[in-house]
PDB file of C-alpha atoms in Angstrom:
ATOM      1  CA  MET A  17      -6.245   0.041 -12.192  1.00 71.00           C
ATOM      2  CA  GLU A  18      -5.649   0.168 -15.909  1.00 79.00           C
ATOM      3  CA  ARG A  19      -4.892   3.633 -17.196  1.00 79.00           C
ATOM      4  CA  PRO A  20      -4.903   4.603 -20.869  1.00 86.00           C
ATOM      5  CA  LEU A  21      -1.513   4.684 -22.562  1.00 87.00           C
ATOM      6  CA  ARG A  22       0.002   8.097 -23.029  1.00 83.00           C
ATOM      7  CA  LYS A  23       0.323   9.362 -26.589  1.00 89.00           C
ATOM      8  CA  SER A  24       3.901  10.448 -25.883  1.00 88.00           C
ATOM      9  CA  GLN A  25       6.581   9.064 -23.586  1.00 83.00           C
ATOM     10  CA  ASP A  26       8.137  12.523 -23.222  1.00 87.00           C
ATOM     11  CA  PRO A  27       7.885  14.053 -19.742  1.00 86.00           C
ATOM     12  CA  PHE A  28       5.544  16.994 -19.215  1.00 87.00           C
ATOM     13  CA  ILE A  29       6.553  20.140 -17.365  1.00 91.00           C
ATOM     14  CA  TYR A  30       3.872  21.835 -15.286  1.00 92.00           C
ATOM     15  CA  TYR A  31       4.119  25.068 -13.316  1.00 93.00           C
ATOM     16  CA  GLY A  32       1.904  25.608 -10.303  1.00 93.00           C
ATOM     17  CA  THR A  33       1.293  25.011  -6.638  1.00 91.00           C
ATOM     18  CA  ILE A  34       2.787  22.001  -4.861  1.00 90.00           C
ATOM     19  CA  ALA A  35       1.132  21.004  -1.573  1.00 90.00           C
ATOM     20  CA  SER A  36       3.669  20.274   1.136  1.00 88.00           C
ATOM     21  CA  GLY A  37       2.816  18.402   4.309  1.00 86.00           C
ATOM     22  CA  ASN A  38       3.798  15.752   6.813  1.00 87.00           C
ATOM     23  CA  GLN A  39       1.754  12.788   5.536  1.00 88.00           C
ATOM     24  CA  VAL A  40       1.825  10.623   2.446  1.00 89.00           C
ATOM     25  CA  ILE A  41      -1.392  10.955   0.433  1.00 91.00           C
ATOM     26  CA  LYS A  42      -2.546   7.581  -0.859  1.00 91.00           C
ATOM     27  CA  ASP A  43      -6.291   7.941  -0.982  1.00 92.00           C
ATOM     28  CA  ALA A  44      -8.083   9.345  -4.038  1.00 91.00           C
ATOM     29  CA  GLU A  45     -10.875  10.945  -2.022  1.00 94.00           C
ATOM     30  CA  THR A  46      -8.420  12.751   0.277  1.00 93.00           C
ATOM     31  CA  ARG A  47      -6.315  13.745  -2.735  1.00 92.00           C
ATOM     32  CA  ASN A  48      -9.342  15.244  -4.464  1.00 93.00           C
ATOM     33  CA  ILE A  49     -10.412  17.209  -1.386  1.00 92.00           C
ATOM     34  CA  LEU A  50      -6.961  18.554  -0.479  1.00 91.00           C
ATOM     35  CA  GLY A  51      -5.607  18.916  -3.981  1.00 89.00           C
ATOM     36  CA  LYS A  52      -8.172  21.094  -5.716  1.00 89.00           C
ATOM     37  CA  ASP A  53      -5.675  23.895  -6.365  1.00 91.00           C
ATOM     38  CA  CYS A  54      -2.362  22.039  -6.529  1.00 92.00           C
ATOM     39  CA  LEU A  55      -0.426  19.863  -8.956  1.00 92.00           C
ATOM     40  CA  CYS A  56       0.915  17.316  -6.494  1.00 91.00           C
ATOM     41  CA  PHE A  57       1.792  16.540  -2.890  1.00 91.00           C
ATOM     42  CA  GLU A  58       5.233  16.245  -1.334  1.00 90.00           C
ATOM     43  CA  MET A  59       6.794  15.880   2.103  1.00 88.00           C
ATOM     44  CA  GLU A  60      10.495  16.658   1.750  1.00 86.00           C
ATOM     45  CA  ALA A  61      10.227  20.451   1.499  1.00 86.00           C
ATOM     46  CA  ALA A  62       7.498  20.768   4.144  1.00 80.00           C
ATOM     47  CA  GLY A  63       9.946  21.656   6.927  1.00 77.00           C
ATOM     48  CA  LEU A  64      11.929  24.049   4.773  1.00 79.00           C
ATOM     49  CA  VAL A  65       9.525  26.280   2.882  1.00 76.00           C
ATOM     50  CA  ASN A  66       8.087  28.060   5.929  1.00 75.00           C
ATOM     51  CA  ASP A  67      11.493  29.404   6.939  1.00 75.00           C
ATOM     52  CA  PHE A  68      13.471  29.522   3.727  1.00 75.00           C
ATOM     53  CA  PRO A  69      12.210  31.017   0.474  1.00 75.00           C
ATOM     54  CA  CYS A  70      12.885  28.418  -2.190  1.00 81.00           C
ATOM     55  CA  LEU A  71      11.685  26.859  -5.394  1.00 86.00           C
ATOM     56  CA  VAL A  72      10.488  23.258  -5.145  1.00 89.00           C
ATOM     57  CA  ILE A  73      10.892  21.058  -8.205  1.00 93.00           C
ATOM     58  CA  ARG A  74       9.137  17.690  -8.057  1.00 91.00           C
ATOM     59  CA  GLY A  75       9.033  14.659 -10.248  1.00 93.00           C
ATOM     60  CA  ILE A  76       5.498  13.286 -10.015  1.00 90.00           C
ATOM     61  CA  CYS A  77       5.499   9.497  -9.999  1.00 90.00           C
ATOM     62  CA  ASP A  78       2.032   8.370  -8.894  1.00 89.00           C
ATOM     63  CA  TYR A  79      -1.590   9.423  -8.596  1.00 87.00           C
ATOM     64  CA  ALA A  80      -1.619   9.718  -4.765  1.00 90.00           C
ATOM     65  CA  ASP A  81      -4.275   7.015  -4.532  1.00 90.00           C
ATOM     66  CA  SER A  82      -4.562   3.418  -3.302  1.00 89.00           C
ATOM     67  CA  HIS A  83      -2.469   2.243  -6.272  1.00 86.00           C
ATOM     68  CA  LYS A  84       0.521   4.253  -5.034  1.00 86.00           C
ATOM     69  CA  ASN A  85       3.819   2.450  -5.554  1.00 86.00           C
ATOM     70  CA  LYS A  86       7.478   3.230  -6.209  1.00 89.00           C
ATOM     71  CA  ARG A  87       7.603   1.931  -9.782  1.00 90.00           C
ATOM     72  CA  TRP A  88       8.176   5.353 -11.389  1.00 89.00           C
ATOM     73  CA  GLN A  89      10.031   7.015  -8.512  1.00 93.00           C
ATOM     74  CA  ASN A  90      13.523   6.803 -10.042  1.00 95.00           C
ATOM     75  CA  TYR A  91      12.284   8.091 -13.401  1.00 93.00           C
ATOM     76  CA  ALA A  92      10.477  11.002 -11.739  1.00 93.00           C
ATOM     77  CA  ALA A  93      13.554  11.892  -9.670  1.00 94.00           C
ATOM     78  CA  ALA A  94      15.816  11.814 -12.732  1.00 95.00           C
ATOM     79  CA  THR A  95      13.370  13.940 -14.711  1.00 95.00           C
ATOM     80  CA  ALA A  96      13.135  16.527 -11.905  1.00 95.00           C
ATOM     81  CA  ALA A  97      16.931  16.613 -11.586  1.00 97.00           C
ATOM     82  CA  ALA A  98      17.332  17.113 -15.341  1.00 96.00           C
ATOM     83  CA  TYR A  99      14.828  19.978 -15.266  1.00 96.00           C
ATOM     84  CA  ALA A 100      16.569  21.580 -12.260  1.00 96.00           C
ATOM     85  CA  LYS A 101      19.914  21.346 -14.055  1.00 96.00           C
ATOM     86  CA  GLU A 102      18.471  22.981 -17.167  1.00 95.00           C
ATOM     87  CA  LEU A 103      16.783  25.702 -15.104  1.00 94.00           C
ATOM     88  CA  LEU A 104      20.064  26.513 -13.350  1.00 92.00           C
ATOM     89  CA  ARG A 105      21.862  26.547 -16.685  1.00 93.00           C
ATOM     90  CA  VAL A 106      19.638  29.353 -18.001  1.00 93.00           C
ATOM     91  CA  THR A 107      19.232  31.303 -14.739  1.00 88.00           C
ATOM     92  CA  PRO A 108      21.348  34.466 -14.547  1.00 86.00           C
ATOM     93  CA  VAL A 109      23.810  34.379 -11.641  1.00 83.00           C
ATOM     94  CA  ARG A 110      23.782  38.153 -11.155  1.00 82.00           C
ATOM     95  CA  GLY A 111      23.034  38.972  -7.514  1.00 77.00           C
ATOM     96  CA  VAL A 112      23.363  35.407  -6.222  1.00 78.00           C
ATOM     97  CA  LYS A 113      26.316  36.253  -3.957  1.00 79.00           C
ATOM     98  CA  GLU A 114      24.210  38.905  -2.204  1.00 81.00           C
ATOM     99  CA  LEU A 115      21.488  36.417  -1.238  1.00 79.00           C
ATOM    100  CA  PRO A 116      21.601  34.919   2.267  1.00 77.00           C
ATOM    101  CA  LYS A 117      22.857  31.362   2.574  1.00 78.00           C
ATOM    102  CA  ALA A 118      20.374  28.669   3.637  1.00 74.00           C
ATOM    103  CA  ALA A 119      22.254  28.027   6.904  1.00 75.00           C
ATOM    104  CA  ALA A 120      22.029  31.718   7.875  1.00 79.00           C
ATOM    105  CA  VAL A 121      18.277  31.823   7.242  1.00 74.00           C
ATOM    106  CA  MET A 122      17.683  28.594   9.163  1.00 72.00           C
ATOM    107  CA  ASN A 123      19.798  29.803  12.133  1.00 78.00           C
ATOM    108  CA  LYS A 124      17.507  32.861  12.526  1.00 74.00           C
ATOM    109  CA  ARG A 125      14.660  30.535  13.503  1.00 64.00           C
TER     110      ARG A 125
END
């Protein structure tokens, strides 16, 4: 499917809901039904977010449709990593030592 060229090659940053589940979405109709109120779909954090309060940062690399491929996966991962690094750089560290460690929260399951 031909998509129009973007006016800018700069990455966009969106804030919102990320759907997390146990299946890859690669069908536009399913995507449209399930994704009405979310920015994207992901699988990696699905097993974590129910038991461990966390922030999920995703690099979006496809349209979750039949044209799904891995062409932009490395770029999306690098972009998400760069954003995470910048977010950590400007996040105050006050109170971090008092927060429970991930292993402790997961062991309470």
